[in-house]
XYZ file of C-alpha atoms in Angstrom:
315
model
C 16.364 -2.652 -24.305
C 15.945 -6.246 -22.929
C 12.300 -7.748 -22.802
C 10.984 -8.115 -19.382
C 10.940 -11.766 -19.832
C 14.730 -11.482 -20.491
C 15.271 -10.386 -17.026
C 15.658 -13.034 -14.285
C 16.367 -10.835 -11.485
C 16.282 -6.997 -10.402
C 18.916 -6.046 -7.812
C 18.332 -2.938 -5.383
C 20.651 -0.114 -5.698
C 21.044 3.333 -3.782
C 18.198 5.766 -4.599
C 19.208 9.449 -4.486
C 16.086 10.778 -3.262
C 15.391 14.380 -2.489
C 13.899 15.912 0.597
C 11.063 15.743 1.739
C 11.319 12.103 0.564
C 8.325 9.487 -0.470
C 7.856 8.092 2.928
C 4.233 7.594 4.403
C 2.736 7.330 0.972
C -1.004 6.841 0.638
C -1.016 6.392 -3.257
C 1.214 6.941 -6.399
C 0.807 7.235 -10.022
C 3.400 7.606 -12.881
C 3.597 8.854 -16.413
C 6.442 8.618 -18.446
C 9.245 10.186 -16.529
C 6.953 11.877 -13.710
C 6.045 10.215 -10.593
C 3.530 11.837 -8.098
C 2.860 10.575 -4.773
C 0.126 11.229 -2.304
C 0.811 12.113 1.190
C -1.292 13.737 4.040
C -2.863 16.534 2.255
C -0.291 17.114 -0.261
C 1.161 15.734 -3.363
C 4.824 15.568 -4.360
C 5.948 15.586 -7.877
C 9.268 13.739 -8.860
C 11.265 13.489 -11.938
C 12.996 10.297 -12.806
C 14.708 11.715 -15.831
C 18.200 11.290 -14.212
C 18.169 7.859 -12.124
C 19.639 7.100 -9.819
C 18.614 10.564 -8.601
C 14.991 10.797 -7.760
C 14.201 14.637 -8.115
C 11.519 16.484 -6.297
C 10.503 19.123 -8.640
C 7.285 20.644 -6.812
C 4.971 19.909 -4.036
C 1.292 21.256 -3.819
C -1.030 21.385 -0.416
C -4.603 19.873 -0.787
C -7.755 20.236 1.248
C -8.082 16.267 1.343
C -5.944 13.237 1.024
C -6.918 9.612 -0.466
C -5.725 6.755 -2.499
C -8.424 7.567 -5.257
C -6.281 9.289 -7.758
C -5.794 8.983 -11.700
C -3.085 10.650 -13.959
C -3.995 11.131 -17.570
C -2.846 13.561 -20.186
C -0.966 15.915 -17.738
C -3.940 16.174 -15.450
C -4.249 14.688 -12.083
C -7.788 13.717 -10.885
C -8.382 13.276 -7.166
C -11.666 11.575 -6.111
C -12.539 12.126 -2.519
C -14.835 14.209 -0.509
C -13.511 16.963 -2.801
C -13.162 16.165 -6.344
C -10.030 17.854 -7.407
C -8.394 18.529 -10.665
C -4.584 19.403 -10.903
C -3.058 20.762 -13.758
C 0.486 19.218 -13.978
C 1.447 20.201 -17.498
C 4.315 22.058 -15.925
C 5.469 19.826 -13.240
C 7.433 22.525 -11.442
C 3.865 24.331 -10.897
C 1.084 22.128 -10.508
C -2.289 24.144 -10.054
C -5.600 23.161 -8.667
C -8.182 24.140 -11.763
C -11.134 22.320 -10.201
C -12.377 21.637 -6.505
C -16.048 20.509 -5.864
C -17.398 18.937 -2.758
C -19.017 15.640 -3.264
C -19.973 12.992 -0.665
C -19.589 9.080 -0.464
C -17.591 9.159 -3.639
C -15.832 5.951 -4.489
C -14.108 6.385 -7.948
C -14.913 8.495 -11.276
C -13.226 9.389 -14.530
C -12.950 12.131 -16.862
C -14.334 12.783 -20.593
C -14.671 15.514 -22.921
C -18.311 15.771 -21.682
C -17.659 15.658 -17.907
C -17.180 13.279 -14.999
C -18.495 9.777 -14.543
C -18.874 8.795 -10.929
C -19.278 5.712 -9.283
C -20.954 6.430 -6.021
C -21.749 3.341 -4.122
C -24.705 1.710 -5.944
C -25.082 4.389 -8.693
C -23.496 5.865 -11.819
C -23.730 9.556 -11.857
C -22.526 11.956 -14.312
C -21.405 15.563 -13.452
C -21.434 18.459 -15.916
C -19.383 21.609 -16.454
C -21.864 23.494 -14.548
C -21.702 21.445 -11.504
C -25.085 19.294 -12.192
C -25.389 15.711 -11.060
C -27.638 13.163 -12.906
C -27.743 9.589 -11.853
C -27.402 7.333 -14.978
C -27.849 3.858 -13.880
C -28.148 1.781 -10.519
C -25.492 -0.841 -9.899
C -26.191 -4.203 -8.086
C -25.118 -3.046 -4.534
C -24.890 -6.793 -2.992
C -23.507 -10.111 -3.715
C -25.260 -12.411 -1.575
C -24.252 -11.134 1.920
C -21.509 -8.703 0.958
C -21.791 -5.062 0.028
C -20.213 -3.945 -3.364
C -17.397 -1.402 -3.530
C -16.797 -0.048 -6.889
C -13.066 0.393 -7.608
C -12.880 1.936 -11.017
C -15.045 3.187 -13.814
C -13.983 3.932 -17.227
C -16.422 5.529 -20.431
C -15.528 4.925 -23.901
C -17.541 6.357 -26.744
C -21.250 5.307 -25.643
C -19.986 2.709 -23.319
C -19.598 2.571 -19.214
C -17.468 -0.297 -17.395
C -17.726 -0.463 -13.472
C -15.621 -3.011 -11.799
C -15.277 -3.595 -7.996
C -15.113 -5.772 -5.106
C -17.998 -8.311 -4.975
C -19.233 -6.461 -7.902
C -17.222 -8.125 -10.965
C -17.536 -6.338 -14.162
C -20.884 -4.443 -15.303
C -21.102 -3.047 -18.791
C -23.580 -0.241 -19.770
C -24.205 1.341 -23.337
C -26.142 4.594 -23.913
C -29.270 4.036 -25.794
C -29.858 7.433 -26.305
C -28.894 10.786 -24.941
C -30.628 10.220 -21.440
C -30.650 6.708 -21.150
C -28.156 3.886 -20.044
C -28.801 0.023 -20.131
C -27.095 -2.530 -18.458
C -25.654 -4.894 -21.162
C -24.012 -7.594 -19.198
C -22.319 -8.539 -16.019
C -19.501 -10.754 -15.139
C -18.542 -12.226 -11.798
C -14.828 -11.976 -11.820
C -14.060 -14.476 -9.069
C -11.694 -11.851 -7.247
C -11.740 -8.379 -6.356
C -10.424 -6.182 -9.123
C -8.602 -3.147 -8.120
C -8.163 -1.253 -11.443
C -9.092 -1.110 -15.072
C -6.803 -0.559 -18.107
C -7.747 -0.469 -21.785
C -5.368 -2.579 -23.905
C -7.285 -1.723 -26.811
C -9.737 1.295 -26.066
C -13.376 0.060 -26.187
C -12.476 -3.500 -27.095
C -9.990 -5.107 -24.914
C -9.230 -4.410 -21.201
C -6.993 -5.648 -18.499
C -8.275 -6.174 -14.794
C -5.607 -6.103 -12.066
C -6.338 -7.172 -8.607
C -5.663 -9.395 -5.776
C -3.355 -12.223 -7.448
C -4.559 -11.923 -11.011
C -4.235 -10.282 -14.191
C -7.307 -10.852 -16.216
C -8.353 -9.848 -20.126
C -11.715 -9.138 -21.328
C -12.678 -8.720 -25.043
C -15.760 -6.582 -24.753
C -16.217 -5.908 -28.503
C -19.733 -7.776 -28.006
C -21.044 -5.746 -24.962
C -23.670 -8.530 -24.233
C -21.131 -11.283 -24.180
C -17.742 -10.176 -23.252
C -15.216 -12.832 -23.520
C -12.691 -13.394 -20.770
C -9.252 -15.020 -21.342
C -7.877 -17.387 -18.830
C -6.228 -15.238 -16.163
C -2.546 -15.039 -14.983
C -2.360 -15.729 -11.428
C 0.611 -14.954 -9.168
C -0.125 -17.033 -6.238
C -0.672 -15.553 -2.908
C 0.149 -11.999 -4.095
C -1.744 -8.839 -3.718
C -0.958 -6.971 -6.807
C -0.826 -3.192 -6.585
C -2.960 -2.732 -9.689
C -0.342 -0.637 -11.819
C 1.928 -1.919 -14.241
C 4.854 -0.953 -16.727
C 4.993 -2.182 -20.463
C 7.449 -2.955 -22.797
C 6.350 -4.069 -26.035
C 3.765 -7.075 -25.767
C 4.767 -7.600 -22.106
C 3.619 -6.038 -18.972
C 5.573 -6.057 -15.595
C 3.199 -6.184 -12.457
C 4.245 -6.047 -8.748
C 2.640 -6.847 -5.348
C 3.077 -7.983 -1.922
C 3.306 -11.431 -0.488
C 3.037 -13.381 2.972
C 3.063 -11.926 6.434
C 6.085 -9.677 5.620
C 4.482 -8.142 2.925
C 7.442 -9.175 0.764
C 7.702 -7.468 -2.854
C 7.134 -10.221 -5.595
C 6.715 -9.382 -9.435
C 5.523 -10.972 -12.600
C 5.849 -10.604 -16.360
C 2.709 -11.088 -18.395
C 2.536 -11.651 -22.294
C -0.144 -10.019 -24.270
C -0.536 -12.478 -26.804
C -3.341 -12.284 -29.511
C -5.723 -14.768 -28.343
C -4.087 -15.112 -24.434
C -2.370 -13.633 -21.727
C 0.334 -15.726 -20.453
C 2.609 -15.481 -17.180
C 6.066 -15.640 -18.761
C 8.360 -14.732 -15.941
C 8.528 -14.425 -12.275
C 12.019 -12.384 -11.793
C 13.505 -11.979 -8.412
C 13.595 -8.790 -6.406
C 16.532 -8.942 -4.201
C 16.262 -5.999 -1.691
C 16.374 -5.555 2.171
C 12.979 -5.244 3.924
C 12.637 -2.349 5.945
C 9.108 -2.975 7.369
C 6.376 -5.393 6.895
C 3.777 -2.729 6.198
C 5.145 -1.570 2.989
C 2.501 -2.158 0.417
C 3.308 -1.245 -2.996
C 1.358 1.722 -4.337
C 2.859 1.854 -7.926
C 6.056 1.035 -9.750
C 7.901 2.647 -12.680
C 10.335 1.577 -15.185
C 13.023 3.555 -16.969
C 15.615 2.230 -18.923
C 17.384 -0.413 -16.803
C 15.793 0.819 -13.575
C 12.815 -0.265 -11.660
C 11.348 1.972 -8.989
C 8.935 0.522 -6.470
C 6.913 3.013 -4.089
C 6.267 1.494 -0.677
C 3.559 2.956 1.559
C 5.886 2.990 4.591
C 9.376 3.460 3.280
C 8.995 5.070 0.032
C 10.890 4.419 -2.932
C 13.090 1.168 -3.599
C 15.116 1.325 -6.723
C 16.368 -1.667 -8.417
C 18.421 -2.434 -11.479
C 18.227 -5.256 -14.044
C 20.405 -8.141 -13.184
C 22.901 -9.150 -15.651
């Protein structure tokens, strides 16, 4: 299997997508050979086992629809006016196993001891009995701009929150009831998603036109590595990984043209090592990338308006 950096172009090929299709996609997440797309009050689950055939294996009606979704360990978490948990261990029979009404929810994460939610300017926990507890306050304004939490993650006794006009906030649990702010860092751009490269030690922030790595081994003095920048590109926040390289994609220019970059994760730096061409036919100027998936020599990009775009690695 070739490294991402060895692929100079991806060429569009025909995707055989089952009905009801992927058009009008609100959000999308992938794990292994499974893709889940969010549509109006419905999720659709797809198998990518036999590309170029994109097989719809099931659908599930929902009481809400949102772009705040996460997929982890065969479970889909939907954070909106309803906090929904969907068991997708059997992708042919997804089941809602938790449904709770919540107001003003931005984003959350699930751990063994419950949920941790970023709700405007507060971090709140939610236990198995449905009890809410405010753990900490998050800086709500940066000069004249209100902050918007975009992602939150908990590792052991550490909570990390990132967001628009917010940057990075790191909290540590001092005892069973108290959380204290350890450090903040203004990222300089609005990060969209947080991904752990090494859980509890190194994280990748993806958003706007940048991929940024932080080493937070020292919670009070996190170390930021020089960012990888793909100029004038709005990255979708997701990536595909092959070895020590990740492939990111986003939209660029007035026509929201797809663009991609390959970032090498070296020991002491991250480096933009390739910007492959994506050769395809633009269907509309509003196809914001929702996610990307790589399987073998295929790259599948999900656009918000037109659905799936399938590419094959160039020779």
